[in-house]
PDB file of C-alpha atoms in Angstrom:
ATOM      1  CA  MET A  24       1.233 -12.849 -27.726  1.00  0.00           C
ATOM      2  CA  LEU A  25       4.606 -12.047 -29.330  1.00  0.00           C
ATOM      3  CA  LYS A  26       4.570 -10.157 -32.605  1.00  0.00           C
ATOM      4  CA  ALA A  27       6.972  -8.259 -34.837  1.00  0.00           C
ATOM      5  CA  GLN A  28       9.826  -6.248 -33.379  1.00  0.00           C
ATOM      6  CA  LEU A  29       9.020  -2.592 -32.632  1.00  0.00           C
ATOM      7  CA  SER A  30      10.312   0.095 -30.292  1.00  0.00           C
ATOM      8  CA  GLY A  31       8.691   0.401 -26.883  1.00  0.00           C
ATOM      9  CA  ASN A  32       9.358   1.214 -23.244  1.00  0.00           C
ATOM     10  CA  TYR A  33       8.698   0.186 -19.677  1.00  0.00           C
ATOM     11  CA  ARG A  34       8.354   1.552 -16.160  1.00  0.00           C
ATOM     12  CA  LEU A  35       9.797  -0.364 -13.192  1.00  0.00           C
ATOM     13  CA  LYS A  36       9.056   0.139  -9.491  1.00  0.00           C
ATOM     14  CA  LEU A  37      11.656  -1.205  -7.059  1.00  0.00           C
ATOM     15  CA  TYR A  38      11.126  -2.052  -3.406  1.00  0.00           C
ATOM     16  CA  PRO A  39      13.745  -2.681  -0.679  1.00  0.00           C
ATOM     17  CA  ASN A  40      12.772  -6.332  -0.153  1.00  0.00           C
ATOM     18  CA  GLY A  41      13.571  -7.246  -3.759  1.00  0.00           C
ATOM     19  CA  TYR A  42      10.042  -7.042  -5.156  1.00  0.00           C
ATOM     20  CA  ILE A  43       9.796  -5.435  -8.591  1.00  0.00           C
ATOM     21  CA  SER A  44       6.648  -4.498 -10.474  1.00  0.00           C
ATOM     22  CA  GLY A  45       6.332  -2.861 -13.833  1.00  0.00           C
ATOM     23  CA  MET A  46       4.317  -1.775 -16.798  1.00  0.00           C
ATOM     24  CA  ILE A  47       5.356  -2.525 -20.345  1.00  0.00           C
ATOM     25  CA  PHE A  48       4.077  -1.118 -23.637  1.00  0.00           C
ATOM     26  CA  PRO A  49       4.879  -2.005 -27.252  1.00  0.00           C
ATOM     27  CA  SER A  50       5.089   1.677 -28.224  1.00  0.00           C
ATOM     28  CA  PRO A  51       6.570   4.613 -26.274  1.00  0.00           C
ATOM     29  CA  SER A  52       4.092   5.502 -23.523  1.00  0.00           C
ATOM     30  CA  PHE A  53       6.276   7.042 -20.803  1.00  0.00           C
ATOM     31  CA  VAL A  54       8.548  10.068 -20.693  1.00  0.00           C
ATOM     32  CA  VAL A  55      11.981   8.481 -20.296  1.00  0.00           C
ATOM     33  CA  ASP A  56      13.836  10.260 -17.487  1.00  0.00           C
ATOM     34  CA  GLY A  57      15.962   7.332 -16.314  1.00  0.00           C
ATOM     35  CA  TRP A  58      16.394   6.733 -12.612  1.00  0.00           C
ATOM     36  CA  GLU A  59      14.183   8.704 -10.233  1.00  0.00           C
ATOM     37  CA  SER A  60      14.665   8.820  -6.460  1.00  0.00           C
ATOM     38  CA  ASN A  61      11.187   9.577  -5.203  1.00  0.00           C
ATOM     39  CA  ALA A  62      11.774  10.446  -1.556  1.00  0.00           C
ATOM     40  CA  ASN A  63      10.174  13.854  -2.004  1.00  0.00           C
ATOM     41  CA  LYS A  64       7.993  13.627  -5.078  1.00  0.00           C
ATOM     42  CA  SER A  65       5.674  11.391  -7.051  1.00  0.00           C
ATOM     43  CA  VAL A  66       6.275  10.178 -10.593  1.00  0.00           C
ATOM     44  CA  TYR A  67       3.265   9.947 -12.852  1.00  0.00           C
ATOM     45  CA  PHE A  68       2.930   8.744 -16.418  1.00  0.00           C
ATOM     46  CA  VAL A  69       0.589   9.373 -19.304  1.00  0.00           C
ATOM     47  CA  GLN A  70      -0.115   6.691 -21.864  1.00  0.00           C
ATOM     48  CA  SER A  71      -0.180   8.627 -25.121  1.00  0.00           C
ATOM     49  CA  GLY A  72      -3.457   8.815 -26.977  1.00  0.00           C
ATOM     50  CA  VAL A  73      -5.494   6.791 -24.491  1.00  0.00           C
ATOM     51  CA  LYS A  74      -7.319   9.183 -22.175  1.00  0.00           C
ATOM     52  CA  ASP A  75      -7.280  12.707 -20.792  1.00  0.00           C
ATOM     53  CA  MET A  76      -5.843  12.401 -17.267  1.00  0.00           C
ATOM     54  CA  SER A  77      -6.797  16.001 -16.432  1.00  0.00           C
ATOM     55  CA  ALA A  78     -10.277  14.740 -15.576  1.00  0.00           C
ATOM     56  CA  PRO A  79      -9.751  11.264 -14.103  1.00  0.00           C
ATOM     57  CA  SER A  80     -12.739   8.994 -13.536  1.00  0.00           C
ATOM     58  CA  ARG A  81     -13.627   7.505 -10.157  1.00  0.00           C
ATOM     59  CA  SER A  82     -12.089   4.185 -11.203  1.00  0.00           C
ATOM     60  CA  ASP A  83      -8.816   6.007 -11.979  1.00  0.00           C
ATOM     61  CA  SER A  84      -8.844   7.514  -8.480  1.00  0.00           C
ATOM     62  CA  VAL A  85      -9.551   4.147  -6.869  1.00  0.00           C
ATOM     63  CA  GLY A  86      -6.744   2.529  -8.844  1.00  0.00           C
ATOM     64  CA  ARG A  87      -4.238   5.209  -7.880  1.00  0.00           C
ATOM     65  CA  ALA A  88      -5.266   4.991  -4.223  1.00  0.00           C
ATOM     66  CA  LYS A  89      -4.838   1.227  -4.257  1.00  0.00           C
ATOM     67  CA  ARG A  90      -1.354   1.517  -5.773  1.00  0.00           C
ATOM     68  CA  LYS A  91      -0.388   4.177  -3.219  1.00  0.00           C
ATOM     69  CA  ILE A  92      -1.571   2.009  -0.326  1.00  0.00           C
ATOM     70  CA  PHE A  93       0.324  -0.956  -1.738  1.00  0.00           C
ATOM     71  CA  ASP A  94       3.512   1.094  -2.122  1.00  0.00           C
ATOM     72  CA  ILE A  95       3.396   2.480   1.418  1.00  0.00           C
ATOM     73  CA  ALA A  96       2.565  -0.929   2.887  1.00  0.00           C
ATOM     74  CA  LEU A  97       5.451  -2.648   1.107  1.00  0.00           C
ATOM     75  CA  LEU A  98       8.042   0.105   1.588  1.00  0.00           C
ATOM     76  CA  ASN A  99       7.750   0.225   5.382  1.00  0.00           C
ATOM     77  CA  GLU A 100       8.109  -2.210   8.262  1.00  0.00           C
ATOM     78  CA  TRP A 101       5.038  -2.882  10.437  1.00  0.00           C
ATOM     79  CA  ASP A 102       4.330  -4.517  13.793  1.00  0.00           C
ATOM     80  CA  TYR A 103       0.565  -4.996  13.912  1.00  0.00           C
ATOM     81  CA  PHE A 104      -2.581  -5.253  11.846  1.00  0.00           C
ATOM     82  CA  VAL A 105      -5.245  -3.180  13.609  1.00  0.00           C
ATOM     83  CA  THR A 106      -9.020  -2.897  13.339  1.00  0.00           C
ATOM     84  CA  LEU A 107     -10.685   0.046  15.079  1.00  0.00           C
ATOM     85  CA  THR A 108     -14.447   0.190  15.587  1.00  0.00           C
ATOM     86  CA  LEU A 109     -16.650   2.977  16.896  1.00  0.00           C
ATOM     87  CA  ASP A 110     -19.037   2.799  19.838  1.00  0.00           C
ATOM     88  CA  GLN A 111     -22.198   4.752  19.022  1.00  0.00           C
ATOM     89  CA  LYS A 112     -22.273   5.898  22.675  1.00  0.00           C
ATOM     90  CA  GLU A 113     -18.876   7.571  22.226  1.00  0.00           C
ATOM     91  CA  ILE A 114     -19.214   8.960  18.709  1.00  0.00           C
ATOM     92  CA  ASP A 115     -21.711   9.040  15.863  1.00  0.00           C
ATOM     93  CA  ARG A 116     -20.123   6.377  13.656  1.00  0.00           C
ATOM     94  CA  THR A 117     -22.378   7.348  10.728  1.00  0.00           C
ATOM     95  CA  ASN A 118     -21.041  10.923  10.656  1.00  0.00           C
ATOM     96  CA  ALA A 119     -17.983  10.636   8.425  1.00  0.00           C
ATOM     97  CA  GLU A 120     -16.760  14.186   9.019  1.00  0.00           C
ATOM     98  CA  GLU A 121     -16.938  13.856  12.808  1.00  0.00           C
ATOM     99  CA  VAL A 122     -15.222  10.466  12.720  1.00  0.00           C
ATOM    100  CA  ALA A 123     -12.448  11.736  10.441  1.00  0.00           C
ATOM    101  CA  LYS A 124     -11.857  14.825  12.595  1.00  0.00           C
ATOM    102  CA  LYS A 125     -11.440  12.821  15.816  1.00  0.00           C
ATOM    103  CA  PHE A 126      -9.462  10.111  14.049  1.00  0.00           C
ATOM    104  CA  ARG A 127      -6.953  12.615  12.640  1.00  0.00           C
ATOM    105  CA  LYS A 128      -6.579  14.197  16.062  1.00  0.00           C
ATOM    106  CA  TRP A 129      -5.961  10.779  17.622  1.00  0.00           C
ATOM    107  CA  LEU A 130      -3.397   9.892  14.952  1.00  0.00           C
ATOM    108  CA  ASN A 131      -1.502  13.167  15.396  1.00  0.00           C
ATOM    109  CA  ASN A 132      -1.472  12.663  19.157  1.00  0.00           C
ATOM    110  CA  MET A 133      -0.164   9.095  18.787  1.00  0.00           C
ATOM    111  CA  VAL A 134       2.582  10.231  16.422  1.00  0.00           C
ATOM    112  CA  THR A 135       3.643  12.969  18.830  1.00  0.00           C
ATOM    113  CA  ARG A 136       3.459  10.941  22.046  1.00  0.00           C
ATOM    114  CA  LYS A 137       4.335   7.448  20.885  1.00  0.00           C
ATOM    115  CA  ASP A 138       6.069   7.849  17.510  1.00  0.00           C
ATOM    116  CA  LEU A 139       3.350   5.917  15.685  1.00  0.00           C
ATOM    117  CA  LYS A 140       3.813   5.066  12.019  1.00  0.00           C
ATOM    118  CA  TYR A 141       0.598   4.076  10.259  1.00  0.00           C
ATOM    119  CA  ILE A 142      -1.544   3.508   7.232  1.00  0.00           C
ATOM    120  CA  PHE A 143      -5.316   3.140   7.719  1.00  0.00           C
ATOM    121  CA  VAL A 144      -8.227   2.504   5.371  1.00  0.00           C
ATOM    122  CA  PHE A 145     -11.805   3.502   6.228  1.00  0.00           C
ATOM    123  CA  GLU A 146     -14.544   0.988   5.487  1.00  0.00           C
ATOM    124  CA  HIS A 147     -18.330   1.114   5.787  1.00  0.00           C
ATOM    125  CA  HIS A 148     -20.230  -1.545   7.701  1.00  0.00           C
ATOM    126  CA  LYS A 149     -22.529  -3.791   5.701  1.00  0.00           C
ATOM    127  CA  ASP A 150     -25.330  -1.311   6.357  1.00  0.00           C
ATOM    128  CA  LYS A 151     -23.325   1.296   4.367  1.00  0.00           C
ATOM    129  CA  LYS A 152     -23.719   3.763   7.255  1.00  0.00           C
ATOM    130  CA  GLY A 153     -21.384   2.931  10.128  1.00  0.00           C
ATOM    131  CA  ILE A 154     -17.624   3.287   9.735  1.00  0.00           C
ATOM    132  CA  HIS A 155     -14.654   1.289  10.990  1.00  0.00           C
ATOM    133  CA  MET A 156     -10.942   1.325  10.163  1.00  0.00           C
ATOM    134  CA  HIS A 157      -8.311  -1.246   9.198  1.00  0.00           C
ATOM    135  CA  GLY A 158      -4.619  -0.475   9.251  1.00  0.00           C
ATOM    136  CA  LEU A 159      -0.975  -1.340   9.657  1.00  0.00           C
ATOM    137  CA  VAL A 160       1.014   0.272  12.470  1.00  0.00           C
ATOM    138  CA  LYS A 161       4.567   0.311  13.749  1.00  0.00           C
ATOM    139  CA  CYS A 162       5.049   1.382  17.343  1.00  0.00           C
ATOM    140  CA  ASP A 163       6.787  -0.131  20.385  1.00  0.00           C
ATOM    141  CA  LYS A 164       4.884   2.057  22.871  1.00  0.00           C
ATOM    142  CA  LEU A 165       1.321   0.882  22.324  1.00  0.00           C
ATOM    143  CA  ASN A 166      -0.824   0.147  25.368  1.00  0.00           C
ATOM    144  CA  LEU A 167      -1.858  -3.427  24.575  1.00  0.00           C
ATOM    145  CA  SER A 168      -3.870  -5.869  26.644  1.00  0.00           C
ATOM    146  CA  PRO A 169      -4.494  -9.536  25.691  1.00  0.00           C
ATOM    147  CA  SER A 170      -8.059 -10.005  24.452  1.00  0.00           C
ATOM    148  CA  VAL A 171     -10.155 -12.414  26.494  1.00  0.00           C
ATOM    149  CA  SER A 172     -13.339 -14.166  25.388  1.00  0.00           C
ATOM    150  CA  ALA A 173     -16.395 -12.830  27.225  1.00  0.00           C
ATOM    151  CA  LYS A 174     -17.914 -16.317  27.076  1.00  0.00           C
ATOM    152  CA  THR A 175     -15.009 -18.517  28.189  1.00  0.00           C
ATOM    153  CA  GLY A 176     -12.641 -16.073  29.868  1.00  0.00           C
ATOM    154  CA  ARG A 177      -9.814 -17.537  27.811  1.00  0.00           C
ATOM    155  CA  PRO A 178      -7.236 -15.661  25.714  1.00  0.00           C
ATOM    156  CA  MET A 179      -8.281 -15.087  22.105  1.00  0.00           C
ATOM    157  CA  TYR A 180      -6.308 -16.136  19.026  1.00  0.00           C
ATOM    158  CA  THR A 181      -6.755 -15.903  15.278  1.00  0.00           C
ATOM    159  CA  LYS A 182      -7.339 -19.043  13.202  1.00  0.00           C
ATOM    160  CA  SER A 183      -3.630 -18.918  12.358  1.00  0.00           C
ATOM    161  CA  GLY A 184      -2.657 -18.903  16.032  1.00  0.00           C
ATOM    162  CA  GLN A 185      -1.755 -15.215  16.417  1.00  0.00           C
ATOM    163  CA  ARG A 186      -2.562 -13.682  19.791  1.00  0.00           C
ATOM    164  CA  ILE A 187      -5.234 -10.967  19.682  1.00  0.00           C
ATOM    165  CA  TYR A 188      -4.807  -7.782  21.736  1.00  0.00           C
ATOM    166  CA  ASP A 189      -6.979  -4.828  22.693  1.00  0.00           C
ATOM    167  CA  LEU A 190      -5.484  -1.441  21.892  1.00  0.00           C
ATOM    168  CA  LYS A 191      -6.146   0.569  25.054  1.00  0.00           C
ATOM    169  CA  ASP A 192      -4.943   3.783  23.400  1.00  0.00           C
ATOM    170  CA  TRP A 193      -8.169   3.836  21.366  1.00  0.00           C
ATOM    171  CA  LYS A 194     -11.029   5.332  23.411  1.00  0.00           C
ATOM    172  CA  TYR A 195     -13.841   5.437  20.869  1.00  0.00           C
ATOM    173  CA  GLY A 196     -14.802   1.789  20.574  1.00  0.00           C
ATOM    174  CA  PHE A 197     -13.619  -1.789  20.319  1.00  0.00           C
ATOM    175  CA  THR A 198     -10.297  -2.824  18.818  1.00  0.00           C
ATOM    176  CA  GLN A 199      -8.440  -5.822  17.487  1.00  0.00           C
ATOM    177  CA  CYS A 200      -4.658  -5.766  17.263  1.00  0.00           C
ATOM    178  CA  ILE A 201      -2.756  -8.737  15.802  1.00  0.00           C
ATOM    179  CA  ASP A 202       0.963  -9.454  15.458  1.00  0.00           C
ATOM    180  CA  LEU A 203       1.927  -9.450  11.793  1.00  0.00           C
ATOM    181  CA  TYR A 204       3.383 -12.552  10.229  1.00  0.00           C
ATOM    182  CA  GLY A 205       4.238 -13.750   6.735  1.00  0.00           C
ATOM    183  CA  GLU A 206       5.952 -12.083   3.802  1.00  0.00           C
ATOM    184  CA  PRO A 207       5.705  -8.275   3.423  1.00  0.00           C
ATOM    185  CA  ILE A 208       4.249  -8.674  -0.063  1.00  0.00           C
ATOM    186  CA  HIS A 209       1.324 -10.633   1.372  1.00  0.00           C
ATOM    187  CA  VAL A 210       0.758  -7.989   4.057  1.00  0.00           C
ATOM    188  CA  ALA A 211       0.700  -5.258   1.384  1.00  0.00           C
ATOM    189  CA  LYS A 212      -1.777  -7.194  -0.745  1.00  0.00           C
ATOM    190  CA  TYR A 213      -3.968  -7.883   2.281  1.00  0.00           C
ATOM    191  CA  ILE A 214      -4.409  -4.227   3.264  1.00  0.00           C
ATOM    192  CA  THR A 215      -5.161  -3.214  -0.350  1.00  0.00           C
ATOM    193  CA  LYS A 216      -8.031  -5.710  -0.556  1.00  0.00           C
ATOM    194  CA  TYR A 217     -10.139  -3.225   1.433  1.00  0.00           C
ATOM    195  CA  ILE A 218     -10.060  -0.921  -1.593  1.00  0.00           C
ATOM    196  CA  THR A 219     -12.337  -2.302  -4.318  1.00  0.00           C
ATOM    197  CA  LYS A 220     -13.826  -0.949  -7.539  1.00  0.00           C
ATOM    198  CA  ASP A 221     -16.896   0.073  -5.531  1.00  0.00           C
ATOM    199  CA  THR A 222     -14.953   1.895  -2.815  1.00  0.00           C
ATOM    200  CA  GLU A 223     -15.769   5.568  -2.336  1.00  0.00           C
ATOM    201  CA  LYS A 224     -13.899   8.227  -0.426  1.00  0.00           C
ATOM    202  CA  ILE A 225     -15.026   8.635   3.169  1.00  0.00           C
ATOM    203  CA  ALA A 226     -14.657  12.205   4.449  1.00  0.00           C
ATOM    204  CA  GLY A 227     -12.609  13.009   1.358  1.00  0.00           C
ATOM    205  CA  ASN A 228     -10.006  10.255   1.697  1.00  0.00           C
ATOM    206  CA  PHE A 229      -9.395   6.690   0.603  1.00  0.00           C
ATOM    207  CA  TYR A 230      -6.687   6.228   3.245  1.00  0.00           C
ATOM    208  CA  TYR A 231      -4.643   7.912   6.015  1.00  0.00           C
ATOM    209  CA  ALA A 232      -0.884   7.451   6.266  1.00  0.00           C
ATOM    210  CA  GLY A 233       1.784   9.179   8.305  1.00  0.00           C
ATOM    211  CA  GLY A 234       4.397   9.092  11.011  1.00  0.00           C
ATOM    212  CA  HIS A 235       8.078   9.893  11.204  1.00  0.00           C
ATOM    213  CA  ASP A 236      10.214   8.555   8.351  1.00  0.00           C
ATOM    214  CA  LEU A 237       7.267   6.987   6.538  1.00  0.00           C
ATOM    215  CA  GLN A 238       8.384   5.950   3.041  1.00  0.00           C
ATOM    216  CA  ARG A 239       5.761   6.719   0.412  1.00  0.00           C
ATOM    217  CA  GLU A 240       7.390   6.269  -2.988  1.00  0.00           C
ATOM    218  CA  PRO A 241       9.388   3.351  -4.395  1.00  0.00           C
ATOM    219  CA  ILE A 242      12.306   3.910  -6.724  1.00  0.00           C
ATOM    220  CA  VAL A 243      11.091   4.254 -10.305  1.00  0.00           C
ATOM    221  CA  TYR A 244      12.989   3.593 -13.513  1.00  0.00           C
ATOM    222  CA  VAL A 245      11.617   4.417 -16.937  1.00  0.00           C
ATOM    223  CA  GLY A 246      13.547   3.076 -19.908  1.00  0.00           C
ATOM    224  CA  ASN A 247      13.379   2.190 -23.586  1.00  0.00           C
ATOM    225  CA  PHE A 248      13.846  -1.218 -25.167  1.00  0.00           C
ATOM    226  CA  GLU A 249      16.621  -1.497 -27.709  1.00  0.00           C
ATOM    227  CA  ASN A 250      14.984  -4.262 -29.719  1.00  0.00           C
ATOM    228  CA  PRO A 251      11.846  -5.383 -27.893  1.00  0.00           C
ATOM    229  CA  GLN A 252       9.138  -7.696 -29.110  1.00  0.00           C
ATOM    230  CA  ASN A 253       5.761  -6.096 -29.625  1.00  0.00           C
ATOM    231  CA  ILE A 254       3.564  -7.403 -26.816  1.00  0.00           C
ATOM    232  CA  ILE A 255       0.182  -6.699 -25.297  1.00  0.00           C
ATOM    233  CA  PRO A 256       0.399  -3.790 -22.771  1.00  0.00           C
ATOM    234  CA  MET A 257       0.311  -5.213 -19.254  1.00  0.00           C
ATOM    235  CA  TYR A 258       1.413  -5.092 -15.635  1.00  0.00           C
ATOM    236  CA  PHE A 259       3.904  -7.640 -14.358  1.00  0.00           C
ATOM    237  CA  ASP A 260       5.937  -8.468 -11.275  1.00  0.00           C
ATOM    238  CA  ASN A 261       8.790 -10.762 -10.315  1.00  0.00           C
ATOM    239  CA  GLN A 262       6.628 -12.987  -8.125  1.00  0.00           C
ATOM    240  CA  LYS A 263       4.812 -14.505 -11.053  1.00  0.00           C
ATOM    241  CA  ASN A 264       6.321 -17.632 -12.525  1.00  0.00           C
ATOM    242  CA  ASP A 265       4.674 -17.905 -15.938  1.00  0.00           C
ATOM    243  CA  LEU A 266       6.738 -17.853 -19.121  1.00  0.00           C
ATOM    244  CA  GLU A 267       5.251 -14.563 -20.300  1.00  0.00           C
ATOM    245  CA  THR A 268       6.260 -12.740 -17.115  1.00  0.00           C
ATOM    246  CA  LYS A 269       9.720 -14.301 -17.145  1.00  0.00           C
ATOM    247  CA  PHE A 270      10.160 -13.049 -20.687  1.00  0.00           C
ATOM    248  CA  LEU A 271       9.057  -9.524 -19.752  1.00  0.00           C
ATOM    249  CA  MET A 272      11.288  -9.356 -16.706  1.00  0.00           C
ATOM    250  CA  GLU A 273      14.307 -10.537 -18.648  1.00  0.00           C
ATOM    251  CA  LEU A 274      13.556  -8.114 -21.448  1.00  0.00           C
ATOM    252  CA  ALA A 275      13.151  -5.134 -19.117  1.00  0.00           C
ATOM    253  CA  LEU A 276      16.068  -5.876 -16.813  1.00  0.00           C
ATOM    254  CA  LYS A 277      18.833  -7.416 -18.902  1.00  0.00           C
ATOM    255  CA  GLN A 278      19.949  -4.044 -20.270  1.00  0.00           C
ATOM    256  CA  ASN A 279      20.224  -2.565 -16.771  1.00  0.00           C
ATOM    257  CA  ALA A 280      20.691  -5.501 -14.389  1.00  0.00           C
ATOM    258  CA  GLU A 281      24.052  -4.482 -12.912  1.00  0.00           C
ATOM    259  CA  ARG A 282      23.168  -0.792 -12.756  1.00  0.00           C
ATOM    260  CA  LEU A 283      19.744  -1.547 -11.275  1.00  0.00           C
ATOM    261  CA  GLU A 284      21.085  -3.646  -8.401  1.00  0.00           C
ATOM    262  CA  LYS A 285      23.851  -1.162  -7.596  1.00  0.00           C
ATOM    263  CA  TYR A 286      21.413   1.756  -7.599  1.00  0.00           C
ATOM    264  CA  ARG A 287      18.907  -0.033  -5.392  1.00  0.00           C
ATOM    265  CA  LYS A 288      21.536  -0.856  -2.779  1.00  0.00           C
ATOM    266  CA  GLU A 289      22.832   2.711  -2.743  1.00  0.00           C
ATOM    267  CA  ILE A 290      19.397   4.294  -2.393  1.00  0.00           C
ATOM    268  CA  PHE A 291      17.923   1.981   0.213  1.00  0.00           C
ATOM    269  CA  LYS A 292      21.120   2.049   2.255  1.00  0.00           C
ATOM    270  CA  LYS A 293      20.469   5.769   2.787  1.00  0.00           C
ATOM    271  CA  ARG A 294      16.855   5.268   3.883  1.00  0.00           C
TER     272      ARG A 294
END
């Protein structure tokens, strides 16, 4: 895995809860701009000599969408995990354009009236025709009603013991609304699992995200190694505990550890 010493660089993404992910290459692959505060713009990279990004493939688009969903999910606080279904009597759930039009209108109305913050992913039913939505929301004004089993008349719970609610604000079908629990990183990974290599855009989008003060971009740092080891190009994050990842994290951060922590505190204190 470790080879002769060569120059190289890395790209780090920082999140307010302490999670760090990165990409590392044995030869210069990123334009080194230093610290970037991405409140109002995106930062993209091109790996030199690998592919022409002016005409990205479908897999490139899926990968970018998945990373965007992950970023938004991890950068923001959420209250509930929500599943929205569509009643064929209320709307043609096989007509993606009609569904998207009414869904966008509903989202805009909820943002205006109830200050909803959200990220939703469309998904096809197993028949590949009908559509339903999964998402994360933050809102303290939702019209929720405890779900009750039609068979027993008893309150409904998840296997983990979370109470299940009906979202009365949704008028187009059935709903399931669950209190979030667990670490934010697990929540972010859970919502991204609905985007797979076979996922296709529905009505022109992989996901819908919005609301007041929604954070979309983590802090990004692109830097050079002074004397790095030549390693296989890879992704890494500070949740992994293997020796290879520990080596990469130490290599990428030791030059900037004090500066990195100070910068993160300053930026996220303003958000």
